[in-house]
Short mmCIF file of C-alpha atoms in Angstrom, two decimals:
data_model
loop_
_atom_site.label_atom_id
_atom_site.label_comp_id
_atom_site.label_asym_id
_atom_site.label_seq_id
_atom_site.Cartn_x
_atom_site.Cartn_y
_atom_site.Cartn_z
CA UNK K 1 100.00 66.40 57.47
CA UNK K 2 100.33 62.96 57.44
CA UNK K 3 98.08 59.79 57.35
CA UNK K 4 98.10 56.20 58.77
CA UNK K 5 95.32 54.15 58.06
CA UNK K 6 95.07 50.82 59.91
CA UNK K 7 93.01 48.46 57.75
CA UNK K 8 92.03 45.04 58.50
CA UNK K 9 91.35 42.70 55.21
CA UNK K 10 89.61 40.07 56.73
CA UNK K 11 90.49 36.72 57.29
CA UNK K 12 91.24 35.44 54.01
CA UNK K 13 91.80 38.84 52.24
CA UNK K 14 90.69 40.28 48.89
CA UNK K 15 86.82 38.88 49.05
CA UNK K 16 85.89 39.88 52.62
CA UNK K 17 87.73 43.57 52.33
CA UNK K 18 85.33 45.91 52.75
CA UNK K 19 84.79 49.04 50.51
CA UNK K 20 85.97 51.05 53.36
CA UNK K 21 88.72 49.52 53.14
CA UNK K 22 89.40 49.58 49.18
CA UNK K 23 88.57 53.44 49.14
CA UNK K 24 91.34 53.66 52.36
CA UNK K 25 93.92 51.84 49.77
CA UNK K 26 92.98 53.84 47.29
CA UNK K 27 93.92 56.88 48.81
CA UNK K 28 97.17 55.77 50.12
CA UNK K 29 100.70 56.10 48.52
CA UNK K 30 102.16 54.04 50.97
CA UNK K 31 101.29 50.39 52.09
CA UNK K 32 102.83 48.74 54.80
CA UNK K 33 102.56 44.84 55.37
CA UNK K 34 103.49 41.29 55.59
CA UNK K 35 104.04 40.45 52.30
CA UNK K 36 101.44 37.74 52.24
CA UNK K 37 98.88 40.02 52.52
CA UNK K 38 100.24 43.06 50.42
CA UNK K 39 100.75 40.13 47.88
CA UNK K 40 97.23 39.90 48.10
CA UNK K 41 95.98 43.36 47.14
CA UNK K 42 98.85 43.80 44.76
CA UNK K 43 97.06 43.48 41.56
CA UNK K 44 94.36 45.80 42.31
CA UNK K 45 96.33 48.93 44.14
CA UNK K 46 99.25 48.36 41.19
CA UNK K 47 100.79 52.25 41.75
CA UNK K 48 101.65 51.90 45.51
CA UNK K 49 104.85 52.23 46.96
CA UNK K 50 104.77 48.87 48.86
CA UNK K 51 107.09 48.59 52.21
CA UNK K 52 107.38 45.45 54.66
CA UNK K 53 109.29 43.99 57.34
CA UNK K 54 109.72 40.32 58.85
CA UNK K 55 107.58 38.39 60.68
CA UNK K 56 106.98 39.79 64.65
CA UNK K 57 108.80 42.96 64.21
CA UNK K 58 105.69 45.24 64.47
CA UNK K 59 107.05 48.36 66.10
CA UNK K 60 109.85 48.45 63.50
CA UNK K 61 106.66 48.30 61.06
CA UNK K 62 104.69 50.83 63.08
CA UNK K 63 107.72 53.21 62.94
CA UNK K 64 108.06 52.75 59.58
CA UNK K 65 104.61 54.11 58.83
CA UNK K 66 104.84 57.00 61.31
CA UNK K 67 107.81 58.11 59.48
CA UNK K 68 106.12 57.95 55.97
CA UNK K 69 103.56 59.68 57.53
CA UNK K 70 105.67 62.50 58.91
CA UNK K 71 106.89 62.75 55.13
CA UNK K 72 103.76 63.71 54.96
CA UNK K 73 101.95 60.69 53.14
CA UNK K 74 99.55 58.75 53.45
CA UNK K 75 99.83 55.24 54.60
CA UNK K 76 97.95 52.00 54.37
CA UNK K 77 99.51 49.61 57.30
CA UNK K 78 97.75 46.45 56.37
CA UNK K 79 96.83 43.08 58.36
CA UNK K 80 94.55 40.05 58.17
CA UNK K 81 91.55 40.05 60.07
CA UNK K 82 90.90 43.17 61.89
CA UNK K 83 93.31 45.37 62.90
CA UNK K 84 91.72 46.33 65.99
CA UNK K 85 91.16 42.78 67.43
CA UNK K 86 94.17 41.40 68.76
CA UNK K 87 95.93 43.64 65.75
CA UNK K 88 98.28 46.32 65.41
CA UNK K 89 95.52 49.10 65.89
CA UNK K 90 96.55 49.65 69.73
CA UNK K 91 100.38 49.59 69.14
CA UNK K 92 99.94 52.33 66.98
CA UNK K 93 97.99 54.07 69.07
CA UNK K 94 100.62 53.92 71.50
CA UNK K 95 103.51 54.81 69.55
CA UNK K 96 101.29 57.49 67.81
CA UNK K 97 101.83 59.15 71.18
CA UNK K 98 105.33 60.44 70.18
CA UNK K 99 103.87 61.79 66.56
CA UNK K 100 101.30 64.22 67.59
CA UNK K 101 101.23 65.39 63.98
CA UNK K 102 100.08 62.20 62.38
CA UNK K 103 96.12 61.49 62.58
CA UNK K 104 95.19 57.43 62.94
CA UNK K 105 91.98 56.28 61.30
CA UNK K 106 91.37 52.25 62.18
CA UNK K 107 89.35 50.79 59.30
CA UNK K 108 87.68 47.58 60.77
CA UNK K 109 87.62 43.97 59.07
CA UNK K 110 86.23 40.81 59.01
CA UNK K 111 87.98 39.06 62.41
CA UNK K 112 88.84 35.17 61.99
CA UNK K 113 85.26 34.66 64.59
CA UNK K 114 82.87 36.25 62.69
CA UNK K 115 84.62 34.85 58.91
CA UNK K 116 84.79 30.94 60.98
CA UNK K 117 81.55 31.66 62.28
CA UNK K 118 79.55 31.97 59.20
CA UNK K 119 81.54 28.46 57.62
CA UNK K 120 80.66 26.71 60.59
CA UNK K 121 76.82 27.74 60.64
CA UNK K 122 75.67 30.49 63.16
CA UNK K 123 77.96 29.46 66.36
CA UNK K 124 77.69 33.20 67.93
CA UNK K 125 74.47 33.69 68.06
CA UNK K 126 74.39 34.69 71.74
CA UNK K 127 76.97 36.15 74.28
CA UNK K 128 80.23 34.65 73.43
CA UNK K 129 84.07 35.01 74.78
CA UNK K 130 86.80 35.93 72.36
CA UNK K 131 90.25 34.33 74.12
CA UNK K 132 93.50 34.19 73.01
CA UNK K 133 95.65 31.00 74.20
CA UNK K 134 98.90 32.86 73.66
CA UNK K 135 100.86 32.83 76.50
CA UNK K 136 103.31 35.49 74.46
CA UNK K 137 102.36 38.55 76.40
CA UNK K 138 99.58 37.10 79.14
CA UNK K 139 100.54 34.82 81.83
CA UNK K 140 98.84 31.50 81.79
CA UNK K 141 97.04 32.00 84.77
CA UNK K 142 94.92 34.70 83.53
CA UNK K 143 94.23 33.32 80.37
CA UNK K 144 93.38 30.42 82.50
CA UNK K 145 90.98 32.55 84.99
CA UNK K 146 89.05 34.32 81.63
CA UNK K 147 88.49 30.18 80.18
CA UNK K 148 86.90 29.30 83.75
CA UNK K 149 84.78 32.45 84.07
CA UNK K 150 83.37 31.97 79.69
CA UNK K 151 82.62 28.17 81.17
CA UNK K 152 81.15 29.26 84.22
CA UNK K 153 79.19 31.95 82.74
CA UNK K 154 77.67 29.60 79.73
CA UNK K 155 79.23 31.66 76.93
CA UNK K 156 80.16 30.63 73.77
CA UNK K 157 83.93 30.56 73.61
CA UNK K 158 85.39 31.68 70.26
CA UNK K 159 89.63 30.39 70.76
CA UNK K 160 92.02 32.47 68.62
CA UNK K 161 95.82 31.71 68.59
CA UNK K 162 94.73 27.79 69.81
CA UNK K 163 98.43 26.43 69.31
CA UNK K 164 101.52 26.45 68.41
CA UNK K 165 104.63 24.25 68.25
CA UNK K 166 106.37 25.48 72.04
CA UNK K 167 102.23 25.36 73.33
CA UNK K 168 101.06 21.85 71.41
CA UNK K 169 98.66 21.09 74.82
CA UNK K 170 97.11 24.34 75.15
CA UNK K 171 93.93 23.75 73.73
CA UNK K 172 93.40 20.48 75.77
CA UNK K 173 94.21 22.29 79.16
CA UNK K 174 91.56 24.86 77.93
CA UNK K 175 89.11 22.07 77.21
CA UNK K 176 89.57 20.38 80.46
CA UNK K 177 88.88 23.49 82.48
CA UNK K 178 86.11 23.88 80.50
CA UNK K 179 84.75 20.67 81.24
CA UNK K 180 84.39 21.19 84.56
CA UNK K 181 81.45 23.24 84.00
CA UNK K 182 79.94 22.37 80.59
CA UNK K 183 78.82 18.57 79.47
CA UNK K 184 81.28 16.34 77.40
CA UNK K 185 78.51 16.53 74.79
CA UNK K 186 79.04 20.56 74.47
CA UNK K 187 78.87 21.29 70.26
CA UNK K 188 82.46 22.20 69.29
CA UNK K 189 83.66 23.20 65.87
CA UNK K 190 86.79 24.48 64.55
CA UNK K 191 88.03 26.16 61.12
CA UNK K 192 91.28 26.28 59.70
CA UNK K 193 92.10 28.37 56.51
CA UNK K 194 88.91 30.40 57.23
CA UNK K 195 88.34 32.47 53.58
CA UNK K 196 91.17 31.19 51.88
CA UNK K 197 92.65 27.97 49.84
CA UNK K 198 91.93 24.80 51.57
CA UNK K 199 89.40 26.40 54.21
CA UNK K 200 88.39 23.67 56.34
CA UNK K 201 85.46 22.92 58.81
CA UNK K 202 84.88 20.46 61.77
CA UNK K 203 81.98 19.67 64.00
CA UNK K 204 82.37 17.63 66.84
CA UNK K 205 82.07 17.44 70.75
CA UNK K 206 84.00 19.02 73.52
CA UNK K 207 85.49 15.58 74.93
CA UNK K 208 86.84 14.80 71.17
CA UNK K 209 87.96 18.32 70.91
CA UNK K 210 90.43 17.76 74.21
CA UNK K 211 91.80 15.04 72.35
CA UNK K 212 91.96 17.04 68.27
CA UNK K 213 95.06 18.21 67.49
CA UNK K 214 94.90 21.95 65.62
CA UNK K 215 97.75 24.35 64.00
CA UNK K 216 97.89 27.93 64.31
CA UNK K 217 95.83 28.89 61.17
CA UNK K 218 93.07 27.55 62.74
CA UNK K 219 90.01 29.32 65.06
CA UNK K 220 87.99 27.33 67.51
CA UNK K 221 84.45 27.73 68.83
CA UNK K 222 83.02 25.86 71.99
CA UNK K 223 79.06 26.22 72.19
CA UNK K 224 77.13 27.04 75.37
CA UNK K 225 75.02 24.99 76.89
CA UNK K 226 71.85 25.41 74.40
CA UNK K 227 74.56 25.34 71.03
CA UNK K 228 73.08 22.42 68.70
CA UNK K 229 74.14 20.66 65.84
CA UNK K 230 71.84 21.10 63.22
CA UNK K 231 72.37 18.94 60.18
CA UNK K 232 76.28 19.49 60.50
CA UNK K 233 76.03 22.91 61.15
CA UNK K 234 77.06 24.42 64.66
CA UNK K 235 74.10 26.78 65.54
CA UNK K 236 73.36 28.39 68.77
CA UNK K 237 70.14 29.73 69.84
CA UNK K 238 69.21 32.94 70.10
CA UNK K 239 67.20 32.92 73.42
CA UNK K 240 66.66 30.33 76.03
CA UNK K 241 62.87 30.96 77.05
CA UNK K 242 61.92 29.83 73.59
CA UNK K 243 63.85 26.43 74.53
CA UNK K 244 62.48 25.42 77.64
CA UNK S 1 67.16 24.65 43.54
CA UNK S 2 67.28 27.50 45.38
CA UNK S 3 69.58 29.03 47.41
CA UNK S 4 69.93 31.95 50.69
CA UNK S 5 72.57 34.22 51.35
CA UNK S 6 72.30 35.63 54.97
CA UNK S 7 74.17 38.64 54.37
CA UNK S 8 75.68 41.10 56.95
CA UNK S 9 76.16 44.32 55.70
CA UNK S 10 77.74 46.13 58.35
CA UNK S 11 77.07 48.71 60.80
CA UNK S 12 76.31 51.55 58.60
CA UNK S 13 75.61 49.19 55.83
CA UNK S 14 76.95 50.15 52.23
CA UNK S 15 80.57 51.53 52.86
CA UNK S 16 81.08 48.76 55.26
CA UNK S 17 79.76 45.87 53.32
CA UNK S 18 82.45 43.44 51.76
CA UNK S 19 82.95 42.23 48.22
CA UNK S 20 81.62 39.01 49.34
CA UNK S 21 78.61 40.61 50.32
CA UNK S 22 78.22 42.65 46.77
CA UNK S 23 78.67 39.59 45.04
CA UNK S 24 76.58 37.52 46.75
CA UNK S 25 73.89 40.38 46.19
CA UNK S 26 74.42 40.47 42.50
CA UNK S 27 73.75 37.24 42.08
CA UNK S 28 70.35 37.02 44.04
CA UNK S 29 67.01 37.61 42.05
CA UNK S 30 65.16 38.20 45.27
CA UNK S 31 66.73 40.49 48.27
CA UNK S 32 64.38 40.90 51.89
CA UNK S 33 65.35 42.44 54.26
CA UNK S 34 63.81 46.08 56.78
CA UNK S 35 63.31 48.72 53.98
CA UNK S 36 65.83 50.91 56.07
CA UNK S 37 68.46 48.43 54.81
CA UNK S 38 67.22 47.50 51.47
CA UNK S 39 66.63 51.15 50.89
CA UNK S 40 70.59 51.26 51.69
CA UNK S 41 71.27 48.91 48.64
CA UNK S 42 68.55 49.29 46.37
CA UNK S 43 70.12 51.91 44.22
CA UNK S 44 73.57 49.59 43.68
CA UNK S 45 71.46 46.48 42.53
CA UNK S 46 68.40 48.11 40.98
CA UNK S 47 66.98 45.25 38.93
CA UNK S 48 65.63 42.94 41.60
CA UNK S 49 62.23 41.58 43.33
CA UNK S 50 62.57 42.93 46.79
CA UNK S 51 60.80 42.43 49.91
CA UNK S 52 60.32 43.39 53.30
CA UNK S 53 58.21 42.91 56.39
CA UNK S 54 57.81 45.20 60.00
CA UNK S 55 60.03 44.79 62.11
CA UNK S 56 59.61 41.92 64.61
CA UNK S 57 58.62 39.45 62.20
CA UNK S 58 61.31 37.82 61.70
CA UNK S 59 59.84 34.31 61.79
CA UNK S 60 57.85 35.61 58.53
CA UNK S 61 60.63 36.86 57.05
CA UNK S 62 62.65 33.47 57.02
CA UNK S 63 59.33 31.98 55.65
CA UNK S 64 59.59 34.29 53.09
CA UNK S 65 62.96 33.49 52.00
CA UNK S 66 62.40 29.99 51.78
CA UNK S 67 59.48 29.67 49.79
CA UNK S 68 61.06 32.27 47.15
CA UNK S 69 64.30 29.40 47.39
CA UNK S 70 61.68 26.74 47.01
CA UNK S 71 60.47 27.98 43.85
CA UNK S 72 64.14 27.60 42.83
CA UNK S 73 65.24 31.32 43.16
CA UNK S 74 68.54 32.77 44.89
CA UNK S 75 67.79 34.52 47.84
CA UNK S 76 69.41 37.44 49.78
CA UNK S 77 68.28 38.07 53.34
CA UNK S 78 70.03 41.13 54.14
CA UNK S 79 70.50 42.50 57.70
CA UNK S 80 72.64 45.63 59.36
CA UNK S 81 76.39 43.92 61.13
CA UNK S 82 76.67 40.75 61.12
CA UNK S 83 73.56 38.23 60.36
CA UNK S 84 75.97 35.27 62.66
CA UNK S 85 76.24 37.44 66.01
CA UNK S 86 72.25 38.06 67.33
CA UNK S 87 70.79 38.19 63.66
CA UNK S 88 68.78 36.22 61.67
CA UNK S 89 71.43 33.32 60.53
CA UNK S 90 70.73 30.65 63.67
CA UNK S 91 66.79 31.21 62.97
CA UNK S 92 67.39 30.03 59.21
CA UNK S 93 69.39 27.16 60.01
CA UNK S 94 66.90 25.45 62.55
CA UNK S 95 64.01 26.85 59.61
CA UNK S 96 66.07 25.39 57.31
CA UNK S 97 65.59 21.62 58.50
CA UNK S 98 61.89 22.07 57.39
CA UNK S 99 63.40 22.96 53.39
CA UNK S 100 66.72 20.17 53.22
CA UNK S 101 66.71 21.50 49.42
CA UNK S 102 67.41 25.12 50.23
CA UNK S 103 70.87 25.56 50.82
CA UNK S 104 72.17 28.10 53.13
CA UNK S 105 75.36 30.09 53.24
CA UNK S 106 76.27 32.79 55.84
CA UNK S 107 77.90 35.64 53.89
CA UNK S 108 79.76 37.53 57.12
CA UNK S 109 79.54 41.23 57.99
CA UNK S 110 80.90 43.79 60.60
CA UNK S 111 79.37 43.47 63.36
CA UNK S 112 79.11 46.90 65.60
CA UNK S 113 81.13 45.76 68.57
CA UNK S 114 84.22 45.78 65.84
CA UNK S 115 82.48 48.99 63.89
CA UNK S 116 82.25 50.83 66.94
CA UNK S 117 86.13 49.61 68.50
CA UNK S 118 87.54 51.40 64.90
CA UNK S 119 85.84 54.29 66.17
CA UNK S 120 86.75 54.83 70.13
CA UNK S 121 90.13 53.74 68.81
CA UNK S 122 91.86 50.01 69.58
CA UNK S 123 89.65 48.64 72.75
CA UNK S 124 89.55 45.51 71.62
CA UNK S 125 93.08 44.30 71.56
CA UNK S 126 92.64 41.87 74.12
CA UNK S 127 90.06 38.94 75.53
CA UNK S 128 86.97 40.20 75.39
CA UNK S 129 83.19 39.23 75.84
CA UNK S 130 80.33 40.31 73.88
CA UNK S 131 77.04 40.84 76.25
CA UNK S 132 73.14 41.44 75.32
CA UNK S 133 71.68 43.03 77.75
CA UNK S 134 67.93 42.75 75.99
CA UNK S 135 66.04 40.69 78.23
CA UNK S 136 63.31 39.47 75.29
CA UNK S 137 64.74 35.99 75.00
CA UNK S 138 67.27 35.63 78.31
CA UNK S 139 66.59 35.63 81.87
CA UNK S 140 68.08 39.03 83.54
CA UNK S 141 69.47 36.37 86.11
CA UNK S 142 71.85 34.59 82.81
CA UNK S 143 72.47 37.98 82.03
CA UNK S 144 73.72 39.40 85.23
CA UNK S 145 76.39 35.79 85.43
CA UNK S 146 77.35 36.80 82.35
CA UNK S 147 78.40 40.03 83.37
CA UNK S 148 80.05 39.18 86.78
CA UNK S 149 81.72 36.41 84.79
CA UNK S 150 83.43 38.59 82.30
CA UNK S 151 84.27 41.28 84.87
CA UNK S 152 85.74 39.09 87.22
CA UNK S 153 88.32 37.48 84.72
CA UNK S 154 89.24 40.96 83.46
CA UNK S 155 87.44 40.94 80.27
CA UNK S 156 87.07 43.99 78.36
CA UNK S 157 82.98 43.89 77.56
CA UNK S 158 81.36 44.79 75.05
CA UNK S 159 77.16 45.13 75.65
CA UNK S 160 75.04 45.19 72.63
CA UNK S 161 71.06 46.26 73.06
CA UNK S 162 72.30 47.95 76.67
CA UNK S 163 68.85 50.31 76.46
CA UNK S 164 65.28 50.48 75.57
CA UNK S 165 62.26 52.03 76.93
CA UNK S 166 61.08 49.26 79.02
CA UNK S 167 64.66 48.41 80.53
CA UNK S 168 66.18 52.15 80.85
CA UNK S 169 68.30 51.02 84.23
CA UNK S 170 69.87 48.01 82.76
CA UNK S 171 72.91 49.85 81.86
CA UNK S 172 73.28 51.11 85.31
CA UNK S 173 72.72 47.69 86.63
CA UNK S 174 75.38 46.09 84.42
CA UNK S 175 77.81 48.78 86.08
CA UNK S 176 76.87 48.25 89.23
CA UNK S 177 77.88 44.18 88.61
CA UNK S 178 81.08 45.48 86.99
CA UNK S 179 82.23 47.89 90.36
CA UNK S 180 82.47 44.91 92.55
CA UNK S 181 85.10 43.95 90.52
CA UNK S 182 87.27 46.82 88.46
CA UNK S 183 88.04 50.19 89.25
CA UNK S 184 85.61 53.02 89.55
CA UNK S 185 87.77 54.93 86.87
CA UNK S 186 88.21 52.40 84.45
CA UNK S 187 88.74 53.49 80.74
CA UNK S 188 85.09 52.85 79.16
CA UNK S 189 83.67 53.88 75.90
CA UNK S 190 80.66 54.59 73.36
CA UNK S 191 79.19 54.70 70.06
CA UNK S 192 75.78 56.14 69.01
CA UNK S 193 75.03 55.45 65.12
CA UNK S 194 77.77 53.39 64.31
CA UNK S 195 79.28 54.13 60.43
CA UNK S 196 75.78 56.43 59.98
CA UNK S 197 75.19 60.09 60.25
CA UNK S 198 75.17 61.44 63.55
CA UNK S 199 78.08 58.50 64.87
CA UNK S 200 79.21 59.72 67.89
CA UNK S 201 81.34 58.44 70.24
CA UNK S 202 82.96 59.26 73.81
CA UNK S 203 85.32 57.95 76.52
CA UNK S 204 84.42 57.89 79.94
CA UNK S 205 85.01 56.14 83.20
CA UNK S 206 83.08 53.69 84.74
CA UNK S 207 81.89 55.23 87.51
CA UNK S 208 80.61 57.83 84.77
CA UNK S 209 78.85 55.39 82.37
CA UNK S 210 77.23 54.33 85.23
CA UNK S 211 74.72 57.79 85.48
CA UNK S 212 75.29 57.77 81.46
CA UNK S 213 71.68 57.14 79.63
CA UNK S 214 72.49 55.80 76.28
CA UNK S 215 70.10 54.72 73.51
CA UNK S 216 69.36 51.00 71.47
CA UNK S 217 71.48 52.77 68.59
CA UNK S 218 74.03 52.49 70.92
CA UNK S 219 77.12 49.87 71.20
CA UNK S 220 78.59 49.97 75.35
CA UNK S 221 82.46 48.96 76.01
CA UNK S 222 84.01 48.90 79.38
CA UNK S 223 87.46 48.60 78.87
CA UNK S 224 89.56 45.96 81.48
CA UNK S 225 92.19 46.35 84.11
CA UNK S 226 95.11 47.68 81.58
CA UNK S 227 92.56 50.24 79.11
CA UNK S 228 93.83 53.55 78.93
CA UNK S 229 92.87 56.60 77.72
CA UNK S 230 95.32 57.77 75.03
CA UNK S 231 94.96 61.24 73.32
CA UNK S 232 91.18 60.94 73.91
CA UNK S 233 91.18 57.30 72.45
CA UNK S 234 90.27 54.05 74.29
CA UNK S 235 93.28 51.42 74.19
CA UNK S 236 93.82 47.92 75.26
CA UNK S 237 97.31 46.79 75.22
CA UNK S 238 98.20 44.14 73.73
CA UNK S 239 99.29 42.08 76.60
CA UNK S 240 100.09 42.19 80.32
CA UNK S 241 104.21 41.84 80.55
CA UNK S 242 105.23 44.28 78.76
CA UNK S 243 103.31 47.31 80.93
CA UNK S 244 104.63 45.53 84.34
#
């Protein structure tokens, strides 16, 4: 009976991967990936059959392992991050549907907010939001209604996917309707290469983060209401009684 | 001069701890942290000073750390998920202006709401919100926005802390907040013992959760509008077009 493990490596691979996640390679004769990240574990998994596909074409990936798996092996289908945030743990799931024989085990990473979290200080300290600004698969408007209701609600708003080159604007429509309920003076920060060459942090306010241009390698965290900047770090607290 | 590592070892510590985290560890002379988690790591890095204090005092426990970093020494402060979402990191960075030599550096974990999606299957794949419903340090009224906020955009939620003795109806409550909003049989999930012996884990409806007592070992998800249950696992597509 077959195998597919879906194993997130954290954000900037190798040094965040969990041992979880080393014994789940370890066990696998097949792994599955983009080849920037197989690239990446490589050296240390040497004896593995290695298998990938272009960029986007995730159920021809997700096929791919189901059939090694209904060989009978074992699979590793690898991914940045976690595979179960915003990954390809559900697709499988899905497709897994039509291969009743093949068990799924997800095997959870570091995800880009927590890994851009601890760079920036300790942003998510209290509730928070995780939105995507893709407009890919979700229509605008509700990725539009889920920005208002994080404002409304005071969370902290951790933005994943905050541009791209058809979607340059997106992240300064999402900071206007945010400032209609939090304070121009909100702490913002945002992290780009999060874990890996060139990692790079900024902390600065929501009205110059309407006006910051970002690229799609980078994650972006709007504070609450009680988020402070600490001596250039982004911290939120973790209560508010202990504030007022 | 001395130096902290807030380290985040993961739900059910050791197996899901990351390299960063076990090298971070090696190098620190000093590690403090509950004995239940020190106890988890004490037999992989034998030869160091460690120290602990009941649980609660966490004030006294950052104290702690910084006075060992004062007297030049590297420092681990080790907690269970993530030290960055409702752990100790914020409370050492506002400590921290007290001791400008000490430097500080967030060394991220898995937190449980990502722990405990691997293990109800891919819940997570879309916007979601993560909730505290302990009461200690936030207004219930805060709390209950929160709530209504994330249910009303369609967030799938994810409520950390959703029992104790004193606040045994909270749960309910939160469920309550969520019904004016989604469907009675929405797809929810949870986790007892996250990545320790005895994890458990079961999929539910709303309306069900809502009579469901759970304990403080125990990580809540209520899944959003498009959450299924597949095969007895809890699934969030991906995105909205494609299932219209």
């Amino acid at each position: 009976m077959g195998k597919v493990y879906v194993i997130g490596l954290g954000p900037g691979a190798e040094k965040e991967m969990t041992y979880q996640a080393s014994t789940a390679l370890e066990k696998s004769e097949v792994i599955i990936g983009y080849t920037v990240y197989t690239g990446l574990i490589r050296e240390r998994f040497p004896d593995k059959k290695y298998l990938s596909t272009p960029m986007r074409q995730e159920v021809v990936r997700c096929e791919m392992a189901m059939d090694e798996a209904m060989k009978g092996r074992t699979v590793a289908m690898v991914c940045s991050g976690d595979a179960g945030i915003y990954g390809m743990a559900g697709l499988l799931y899905e497709m897994g549907q039509g291969y009743p024989e093949v068990e799924l085990e997800v095997v959870p990473g570091i995800t880009a907010a927590n890994g851009g979290a601890a760079v920036l200080g300790a942003p998510l300290m209290h509730d928070f939001a995780v939105i995507s600004l893709s407009d890919l698969l979700t229509p605008w408007e509700k990725i539009e209604k889920r920005i208002r209701g994080a404002a409304m609600a005071d969370f902290v708003i951790c933005l994943y996917n905050p541009s791209s080159r058809k979607r340059a604007d997106y992240l300064k429509k999402a900071c206007e309707y945010i400032l209609e309920y939090q304070s121009p003076d909100t702490v913002c920060g945002y992290v780009r290469n999060i874990g890996r060459e060139g990692e790079d942090a900024h902390i600065l306010t929501l009205s110059e983060l309407k006006d910051t241009e970002v690229d799609m390698f980078t994650t972006v965290y709007i504070g609450n209401s009680q988020t402070r900047n600490v001596d250039g770090k982004m911290v939120t607290p973790r209560g508010y009684r202990l504030e007022e």
